[in-house]
Coordinates of C-alpha atoms and ligand atoms in Angstrom, one line a residue:
M1 CA 35.4 -45.4 18.7
Y2 CA 34.7 -42.0 16.1
F3 CA 32.0 -41.9 14.7
D4 CA 33.4 -39.4 12.2
Q5 CA 37.0 -39.3 12.9
S6 CA 38.2 -36.8 10.6
I7 CA 36.0 -34.1 12.1
E8 CA 36.6 -35.4 15.6
T9 CA 40.6 -35.5 14.9
L10 CA 40.8 -32.0 13.3
P11 CA 44.0 -29.9 13.6
Q12 CA 43.6 -27.1 15.8
S13 CA 44.0 -24.2 13.5
Q14 CA 41.5 -25.9 11.0
L15 CA 39.4 -25.9 13.6
R16 CA 39.9 -22.2 14.3
Q17 CA 39.1 -21.5 10.7
L18 CA 35.7 -23.5 10.8
Q19 CA 34.4 -21.8 13.8
S20 CA 35.7 -18.6 12.7
D21 CA 33.8 -19.0 9.3
R22 CA 30.8 -19.8 11.4
L23 CA 30.6 -17.9 13.4
K24 CA 30.7 -14.9 10.9
K25 CA 27.3 -16.1 8.9
L26 CA 25.9 -16.8 12.8
V27 CA 26.7 -13.3 13.8
K28 CA 24.3 -11.9 10.9
Y29 CA 22.1 -14.6 11.0
V30 CA 21.1 -13.6 14.5
Y31 CA 21.1 -10.1 14.2
E32 CA 18.4 -10.3 11.2
R33 CA 16.2 -12.7 12.7
V34 CA 16.2 -12.0 16.7
P35 CA 15.3 -8.8 17.7
F36 CA 16.7 -9.7 21.7
Y37 CA 20.3 -9.5 19.8
K38 CA 19.8 -6.3 17.8
N39 CA 19.1 -4.8 20.5
K40 CA 20.9 -5.4 22.6
W41 CA 23.9 -4.9 20.1
D42 CA 22.7 -1.5 19.3
E43 CA 22.8 -0.7 22.8
A44 CA 26.2 -2.4 23.1
G45 CA 28.1 -0.2 20.1
I46 CA 28.7 -3.6 18.3
H47 CA 27.9 -4.5 14.6
P48 CA 28.1 -8.5 13.1
D49 CA 30.5 -6.4 10.6
Q50 CA 32.9 -6.2 13.5
I51 CA 33.1 -10.0 14.5
K52 CA 36.0 -10.9 11.7
G53 CA 36.7 -14.4 13.9
I54 CA 36.6 -16.0 16.6
E55 CA 38.7 -14.2 18.5
D56 CA 36.0 -11.4 18.5
L57 CA 33.5 -13.6 20.1
H58 CA 34.2 -12.1 23.6
R59 CA 33.5 -8.8 22.6
L60 CA 29.6 -9.4 22.3
P61 CA 27.6 -9.3 25.1
F62 CA 26.4 -12.6 27.3
T63 CA 23.2 -14.8 27.1
L64 CA 21.0 -15.1 30.6
K65 CA 19.0 -17.6 31.7
T66 CA 16.9 -14.6 32.0
D67 CA 16.7 -13.2 28.5
L68 CA 15.7 -16.6 27.4
R69 CA 13.0 -16.1 30.6
D70 CA 12.0 -12.4 29.0
T71 CA 10.9 -13.7 25.7
Y72 CA 9.2 -17.3 26.8
P73 CA 8.2 -18.6 25.1
F74 CA 9.5 -18.3 21.4
G75 CA 10.9 -14.7 21.2
M76 CA 14.7 -16.1 21.0
F77 CA 13.7 -18.6 18.1
A78 CA 15.7 -17.6 14.9
V79 CA 13.3 -19.1 12.5
P80 CA 9.2 -18.9 11.7
M81 CA 7.2 -21.6 13.6
D82 CA 6.2 -23.7 10.5
Q83 CA 9.8 -24.0 10.7
V84 CA 10.4 -26.0 13.9
S85 CA 10.2 -29.4 13.8
R86 CA 10.2 -30.1 17.6
I87 CA 10.3 -28.8 20.5
H88 CA 11.9 -29.4 24.4
C89 CA 12.3 -27.5 27.2
S90 CA 14.7 -27.5 29.8
S91 CA 14.1 -29.1 33.4
G92 CA 13.0 -27.1 36.5
T93 CA 10.6 -27.5 39.2
T94 CA 9.3 -24.1 39.6
G95 CA 8.0 -21.1 37.6
K96 CA 7.9 -21.4 33.9
P97 CA 10.7 -23.6 31.7
T98 CA 12.9 -22.9 29.3
V99 CA 11.3 -23.4 26.2
V100 CA 13.9 -24.3 23.2
G101 CA 13.5 -25.4 19.3
Y102 CA 14.8 -27.6 16.9
T103 CA 14.3 -27.4 12.5
K104 CA 15.1 -30.9 10.7
N105 CA 18.5 -29.6 10.4
D106 CA 18.9 -28.7 14.2
L107 CA 17.4 -32.5 14.7
D108 CA 20.4 -34.0 12.6
L109 CA 22.7 -32.0 14.6
F110 CA 21.0 -33.3 17.4
A111 CA 21.5 -37.0 15.9
E112 CA 24.9 -36.4 15.2
V113 CA 26.7 -35.3 18.2
N114 CA 24.8 -38.0 19.8
A115 CA 26.2 -40.8 18.0
R116 CA 29.4 -39.1 18.1
S117 CA 29.4 -39.0 22.0
L118 CA 28.0 -43.2 22.2
A119 CA 30.5 -44.2 19.8
A120 CA 33.1 -42.2 21.8
A121 CA 31.8 -43.7 25.3
G122 CA 32.7 -47.2 23.4
A123 CA 28.8 -48.3 21.3
K124 CA 29.6 -49.7 18.5
P125 CA 27.0 -50.1 15.3
G126 CA 24.7 -53.2 16.3
M127 CA 24.9 -53.1 20.1
M128 CA 21.4 -52.2 22.2
L129 CA 21.1 -49.0 23.9
H130 CA 19.0 -49.6 27.0
N131 CA 18.1 -45.7 27.3
A132 CA 16.6 -44.9 31.0
Y133 CA 16.4 -40.5 29.8
G134 CA 13.2 -39.9 30.8
Y135 CA 11.2 -39.5 27.2
G136 CA 9.1 -36.3 26.3
L137 CA 9.9 -32.3 27.1
F138 CA 13.8 -33.2 28.9
T139 CA 16.4 -33.7 25.9
G140 CA 17.7 -36.6 27.3
G141 CA 15.6 -39.7 25.9
L142 CA 15.2 -38.0 22.5
G143 CA 18.5 -36.9 22.2
L144 CA 20.0 -39.6 23.0
H145 CA 18.0 -42.5 21.2
A146 CA 18.6 -40.3 17.8
G147 CA 22.1 -40.5 18.6
A148 CA 21.9 -44.3 19.0
E149 CA 19.6 -44.4 15.5
R150 CA 22.4 -42.5 13.9
L151 CA 25.3 -44.7 15.4
G152 CA 23.3 -47.9 14.2
M153 CA 22.4 -49.4 17.0
N154 CA 19.4 -51.1 18.2
V155 CA 17.3 -48.7 20.9
I156 CA 15.2 -49.7 23.9
P157 CA 13.5 -46.8 24.7
V158 CA 13.0 -47.4 28.0
S159 CA 12.8 -43.9 29.8
G160 CA 13.3 -43.2 33.9
G161 CA 11.6 -45.1 36.4
M162 CA 9.6 -48.3 37.1
T163 CA 12.8 -49.5 38.1
D164 CA 11.6 -53.2 38.0
R165 CA 10.5 -53.3 34.7
Q166 CA 13.9 -52.0 34.3
L167 CA 15.7 -54.5 35.5
M168 CA 13.4 -57.2 33.6
I169 CA 14.5 -55.5 30.1
L170 CA 18.4 -55.6 31.5
Q171 CA 18.1 -59.1 32.2
D172 CA 16.2 -60.8 29.3
F173 CA 17.0 -58.5 26.7
G174 CA 21.1 -58.1 27.6
P175 CA 21.8 -54.4 26.0
E176 CA 25.4 -53.9 26.0
V177 CA 24.7 -50.1 25.9
I178 CA 22.6 -48.0 29.3
C179 CA 22.5 -44.8 29.6
C180 CA 20.5 -42.6 32.5
T181 CA 21.6 -40.5 35.3
P182 CA 24.3 -41.2 37.1
S183 CA 22.3 -41.2 40.3
Y184 CA 20.2 -43.7 38.6
A185 CA 23.0 -45.6 37.7
Q186 CA 23.5 -46.3 41.3
R187 CA 19.6 -47.0 42.1
L188 CA 20.3 -49.8 39.6
T189 CA 23.6 -51.2 40.8
E190 CA 22.0 -51.4 44.2
E191 CA 18.5 -53.0 43.4
I192 CA 20.7 -55.7 41.5
R193 CA 23.2 -56.4 44.4
K194 CA 19.6 -56.9 46.8
R195 CA 18.5 -58.9 44.7
N196 CA 21.3 -61.1 44.3
I197 CA 21.7 -60.6 40.7
P198 CA 24.7 -62.1 39.2
V199 CA 26.0 -59.3 37.2
D200 CA 27.7 -62.2 34.8
S201 CA 23.8 -63.1 34.0
L202 CA 23.8 -59.2 32.4
N203 CA 25.5 -58.2 29.3
L204 CA 26.2 -54.7 30.0
K205 CA 29.6 -52.7 28.7
Y206 CA 29.4 -49.0 28.5
A207 CA 27.2 -46.6 31.0
V208 CA 27.3 -43.5 30.1
L209 CA 25.9 -40.9 32.8
G210 CA 25.1 -37.7 33.1
A211 CA 22.3 -34.9 33.5
E212 CA 23.6 -33.7 36.8
P213 CA 27.3 -33.6 38.7
W214 CA 28.6 -36.3 40.0
T215 CA 32.7 -37.3 41.0
E216 CA 34.7 -40.7 41.0
V217 CA 33.0 -41.7 43.7
I218 CA 30.2 -43.0 42.0
R219 CA 31.9 -43.9 39.0
H220 CA 33.9 -46.6 40.8
E221 CA 30.7 -47.6 42.3
V222 CA 28.7 -48.0 39.7
E223 CA 32.0 -49.9 37.4
K224 CA 32.3 -52.4 40.1
G225 CA 28.9 -53.3 41.0
L226 CA 27.5 -53.4 36.8
N227 CA 31.1 -54.7 35.7
I228 CA 30.8 -52.3 33.0
Q229 CA 32.9 -48.4 31.8
A230 CA 31.6 -45.8 32.3
T231 CA 31.5 -42.1 31.1
N232 CA 30.4 -38.3 31.2
I233 CA 27.8 -37.2 29.2
Y234 CA 27.3 -33.4 29.6
G235 CA 24.4 -30.5 27.6
L236 CA 21.3 -28.1 28.5
S237 CA 18.3 -27.6 27.0
E238 CA 19.5 -24.3 25.9
I239 CA 22.4 -25.7 23.9
I240 CA 20.9 -28.7 22.4
G241 CA 20.2 -31.5 24.8
P242 CA 23.2 -34.2 26.1
G243 CA 26.0 -34.5 22.9
V244 CA 27.8 -31.3 23.7
S245 CA 30.5 -33.2 25.3
Q246 CA 31.7 -36.3 26.1
E247 CA 34.3 -38.7 28.0
A248 CA 36.2 -40.7 25.9
V249 CA 35.8 -44.5 27.5
E250 CA 39.8 -44.7 26.9
E251 CA 40.5 -41.8 28.3
R252 CA 37.9 -41.9 31.6
G253 CA 38.9 -39.5 33.9
T254 CA 40.5 -36.8 32.1
G255 CA 37.5 -35.0 31.1
S256 CA 34.7 -34.4 28.3
H257 CA 36.2 -33.3 24.6
V258 CA 33.6 -30.6 24.3
W259 CA 31.8 -30.8 20.2
E260 CA 33.7 -27.2 19.4
D261 CA 32.9 -27.8 15.7
H262 CA 28.9 -26.6 17.0
F263 CA 29.5 -25.8 20.3
F264 CA 32.2 -22.9 20.9
P265 CA 33.2 -22.9 24.8
E266 CA 34.6 -20.5 26.9
I267 CA 35.3 -20.3 30.6
V268 CA 34.7 -17.1 32.3
N269 CA 35.0 -15.2 35.4
P270 CA 31.3 -15.3 37.6
D271 CA 31.8 -11.8 38.9
T272 CA 33.4 -9.5 36.0
G273 CA 32.8 -11.7 32.8
E274 CA 36.4 -11.7 31.9
V275 CA 37.5 -14.6 29.7
L276 CA 39.7 -17.4 32.0
P277 CA 42.9 -19.1 30.4
E278 CA 43.1 -22.6 30.1
G279 CA 42.7 -25.1 33.6
K280 CA 40.8 -22.3 35.3
D281 CA 37.2 -22.6 37.2
G282 CA 34.4 -20.5 35.9
V283 CA 31.3 -20.5 34.4
L284 CA 31.3 -22.7 31.1
V285 CA 29.5 -20.1 28.1
F286 CA 28.6 -21.9 24.8
T287 CA 27.9 -20.5 21.3
T288 CA 26.2 -22.4 19.5
L289 CA 27.6 -22.1 15.5
T290 CA 25.5 -23.9 13.9
K291 CA 22.6 -24.2 15.2
E292 CA 19.2 -22.4 13.2
A293 CA 15.9 -22.5 15.0
F294 CA 17.4 -21.4 18.5
P295 CA 20.8 -20.4 17.9
V296 CA 22.3 -18.9 21.5
I297 CA 25.2 -16.2 21.5
R298 CA 27.2 -16.5 24.8
Y299 CA 25.0 -18.4 27.3
W300 CA 25.9 -18.4 30.4
T301 CA 25.3 -22.1 31.3
N302 CA 26.1 -21.0 35.0
D303 CA 27.6 -24.2 35.2
I304 CA 31.3 -23.9 37.4
C305 CA 34.4 -26.5 35.8
S306 CA 37.5 -25.7 33.6
L307 CA 38.6 -25.9 30.2
Y308 CA 42.0 -27.2 28.5
Y309 CA 43.4 -29.2 25.7
D310 CA 44.8 -32.4 26.0
R311 CA 47.9 -33.3 24.0
D312 CA 47.3 -36.7 24.9
S313 CA 44.6 -37.3 23.4
Q314 CA 44.0 -38.3 19.7
R315 CA 40.6 -35.9 19.7
T316 CA 42.1 -32.4 19.3
H317 CA 38.6 -30.8 20.6
I318 CA 39.5 -29.3 23.7
K319 CA 38.0 -31.1 27.1
M320 CA 36.1 -29.9 30.3
G321 CA 36.5 -31.2 33.3
Q322 CA 33.8 -32.6 35.4
I323 CA 30.8 -29.6 36.2
K324 CA 31.8 -28.8 40.2
G325 CA 28.1 -27.4 40.1
R326 CA 25.9 -24.6 39.0
A327 CA 26.7 -21.4 40.3
D328 CA 23.2 -20.8 42.0
D329 CA 23.3 -24.4 43.7
M330 CA 26.8 -22.9 45.3
L331 CA 26.4 -22.8 48.8
I332 CA 28.0 -19.5 50.8
I333 CA 28.4 -21.1 54.9
R334 CA 29.7 -18.5 56.2
G335 CA 31.9 -17.0 54.3
V336 CA 32.9 -20.1 52.8
N337 CA 31.4 -21.9 49.2
F338 CA 31.4 -25.0 47.9
F339 CA 29.3 -27.3 46.2
H340 CA 27.5 -30.9 47.5
T341 CA 30.2 -32.5 45.0
Q342 CA 33.5 -31.9 47.0
V343 CA 32.2 -33.9 50.1
E344 CA 31.3 -36.7 47.0
A345 CA 34.8 -36.5 46.6
L346 CA 35.7 -36.3 49.6
I347 CA 34.3 -39.6 50.6
E348 CA 36.2 -41.8 48.4
D349 CA 39.3 -43.3 50.5
I350 CA 37.0 -43.5 53.5
P351 CA 35.9 -47.5 52.7
H352 CA 33.0 -48.0 54.9
L353 CA 31.4 -45.3 53.6
A354 CA 28.5 -45.1 50.3
P355 CA 28.1 -42.8 48.1
H356 CA 24.2 -41.6 49.1
Y357 CA 23.8 -38.6 50.9
Q358 CA 22.5 -35.3 51.5
V359 CA 23.7 -32.1 52.1
I360 CA 20.9 -30.0 54.8
V361 CA 21.4 -26.2 55.3
S362 CA 19.7 -24.7 57.9
R363 CA 19.5 -21.4 59.5
E364 CA 20.2 -21.4 63.2
G365 CA 19.6 -17.3 64.7
A366 CA 21.9 -15.7 62.0
M367 CA 24.1 -18.7 61.5
D368 CA 24.0 -21.4 58.7
Q369 CA 24.8 -24.9 59.1
V370 CA 25.3 -27.5 57.2
E371 CA 24.3 -31.5 58.1
I372 CA 25.2 -34.3 56.4
K373 CA 23.9 -37.3 56.4
I374 CA 25.1 -40.1 54.7
E375 CA 24.7 -44.0 54.6
L376 CA 27.0 -46.4 55.7
D377 CA 28.2 -49.4 53.2
P378 CA 25.9 -52.0 53.5
D379 CA 28.7 -54.7 53.1
Y380 CA 30.0 -53.1 56.2
Q381 CA 27.2 -52.7 57.8
K382 CA 26.3 -56.4 57.2
E383 CA 29.5 -57.8 58.4
T384 CA 30.1 -56.2 61.4
L385 CA 27.5 -53.7 62.4
P386 CA 24.5 -56.1 62.6
A387 CA 21.9 -52.7 63.3
I388 CA 22.5 -49.3 64.3
S389 CA 19.8 -48.7 66.9
A390 CA 20.1 -47.4 71.0
E391 CA 20.6 -51.0 71.7
D392 CA 23.9 -51.5 69.6
N393 CA 26.4 -52.7 71.5
L394 CA 29.2 -50.1 72.4
S395 CA 31.8 -51.5 70.1
N396 CA 28.9 -50.9 66.7
Q397 CA 28.3 -47.5 68.2
E398 CA 32.0 -46.4 68.9
N399 CA 32.9 -47.5 65.3
I400 CA 30.5 -45.2 64.1
R401 CA 31.3 -42.3 66.3
Q402 CA 34.7 -42.5 65.0
L403 CA 33.6 -42.9 61.4
T404 CA 31.8 -40.2 61.9
N405 CA 34.8 -37.8 63.5
H406 CA 36.6 -38.9 60.9
L407 CA 34.6 -37.3 58.3
A408 CA 33.8 -34.2 60.2
K409 CA 37.0 -33.6 60.5
K410 CA 38.3 -34.7 56.6
I411 CA 35.3 -31.8 55.8
K412 CA 36.8 -29.2 58.1
D413 CA 40.6 -29.7 56.7
N414 CA 39.6 -29.8 53.0
I415 CA 36.6 -27.5 52.8
G416 CA 36.8 -25.0 55.1
I417 CA 33.2 -24.8 57.0
T418 CA 32.3 -27.1 60.5
M419 CA 29.7 -29.6 59.6
K420 CA 27.4 -32.3 61.6
V421 CA 27.6 -35.2 60.1
E422 CA 25.2 -38.4 60.7
I423 CA 26.3 -41.4 59.7
K424 CA 22.5 -43.5 58.3
P425 CA 21.9 -47.4 58.1
G426 CA 21.8 -48.1 54.6
N427 CA 18.9 -47.3 52.6
S428 CA 17.6 -43.9 54.5
I429 CA 18.6 -41.0 52.0
P430 CA 16.4 -41.3 48.8
R431 CA 17.3 -42.5 45.6
S432 CA 16.9 -41.4 42.5
E433 CA 13.2 -42.6 40.5
G434 CA 14.8 -42.7 37.0
G435 CA 15.3 -38.4 36.3
K436 CA 17.9 -36.0 38.0
L437 CA 18.4 -36.5 42.1
S438 CA 18.8 -33.3 44.3
R439 CA 21.3 -34.1 46.9
V440 CA 21.0 -30.6 49.1
V441 CA 18.3 -29.6 50.7
D442 CA 18.4 -25.8 51.7
L443 CA 15.7 -25.3 54.8
R444 CA 17.1 -21.5 54.9
K445 CA 14.1 -18.8 54.5
G446 CA 13.9 -17.1 52.2
K447 CA 17.7 -18.0 51.5
Ligands
LIG1 O1 20.1 -32.4 31.7 C1 20.4 -32.6 29.6 C2 21.2 -34.0 29.7 C3 20.1 -35.2 29.1 C4 22.4 -33.9 29.5 C5 21.0 -36.4 29.3 C6 23.8 -35.3 29.6 C7 22.7 -36.5 29.8 P1 18.8 -29.6 31.2 O2 17.9 -30.5 31.9 O3 18.3 -28.4 30.6 O4 19.4 -30.4 29.9 O5 19.7 -29.5 32.2 C8 21.5 -29.2 31.6 O6 22.1 -29.9 34.2 O7 23.2 -26.6 32.4 C9 24.2 -29.2 34.4 O8 24.1 -28.0 35.5 C10 23.1 -30.3 34.3 N1 24.2 -31.3 33.7 C11 24.1 -32.2 32.7 N2 24.8 -32.6 32.6 C12 25.7 -32.9 33.3 C13 26.7 -33.6 33.7 C14 20.3 -31.7 30.1 N3 27.4 -34.0 32.8 C15 22.1 -28.8 33.1 N4 27.4 -32.9 34.8 C16 23.4 -28.3 33.1 C17 27.0 -32.1 35.8 C18 25.4 -31.8 34.2 N5 26.0 -31.8 35.5

């Protein structure tokens, strides 16, 4: 379903014109209002008058996370503080956060793009949304909340955590739609199974999952376990929060439409910054075309993915593939680059493993070592492997040994790195407590 059919299906030539008109206004706006841009562009010898349309965007310098840090907390704001209606922060566990601001119009836009996203995910006016994204400085809770209200839904502002209460609400209130991180959807799926809650007793139909990387493996697990259709929502605080792009429910697995009338995406080569063509993997870069309080020009997200036009889709907006990971989370092991999502994707057709895993990186001498700890599928464990322990009978140990070797070989063949694999019993790997789950533990000193 569309929230705004005319804009979501706008012919690409008209979309381009709209983007060009918006960009021309934007470059003047930030040049006059944000000293950071004026200084940087003056230094680079580029003036807003030289930007005649969206095709000139590549001439402008990138904006980096460090630029936002250097101007902490409000140095990148383009309006005086009395015109700022709200502040959010980017997630991040160490150091100072990145602070972002919204005018009244920005909040309106935030609601609109999230309403579009929810509608594309299957939600309809009158449906109830169980919103399990965190409320607070994190943009997830309030962003989807506003979107749901704009669409005409009834929102339950559950926020993250307190799983018992979440399960009670899911059973008693009967929401049709849930939004949360994919790892928390896994957690709920697992709790529902463990507590023998019949999935038919829930009324859920759709899940809108994002804020961390995930693959088809988790989609299959939660779709099956909750009897729903799950789509991807992507966004980041620096651009607006959730609602930068969204997968359409009928096109699951083919990428997420970027709402490019407001957020113009580019994919660039991580080393040279050169703009890459459709379909190539690189760093995702965004320019906000309509934001007032915190506009950003060519913001280097550090997220790695590709962009392409899906000519089979009714929606004309460009699609981005699933995020493989963040460039700064990319592990380089003995000269080979990899993201934890690559390991996750490999267990797709190994039926006895569950997508609960951890990647542990350590250094022995001069060598980096990677260990994958992954859990057995609980059903498999119950039926054929009552316990995995030293006292286990040999055939069980032999099963596990074969499974371990199989996964290690698959990893070596597909990723090109020898990793140690350890298969663990159920419930031994940390679960999401409600928010983003970190699946990589890097024990290397000073990295
Ligand atoms: O995570 C905004 C959000 C909230 C998105 C709710 C979706 C749903 P930040 O905390 O600023 O904002 O973190 C942004 O999270 O640069 C990506 O690395 C990652 N990320 C967000 N969505 C996805 C996704 C929110 N669907 C950072 N897939 C981004 C993979 C994602 N990674």
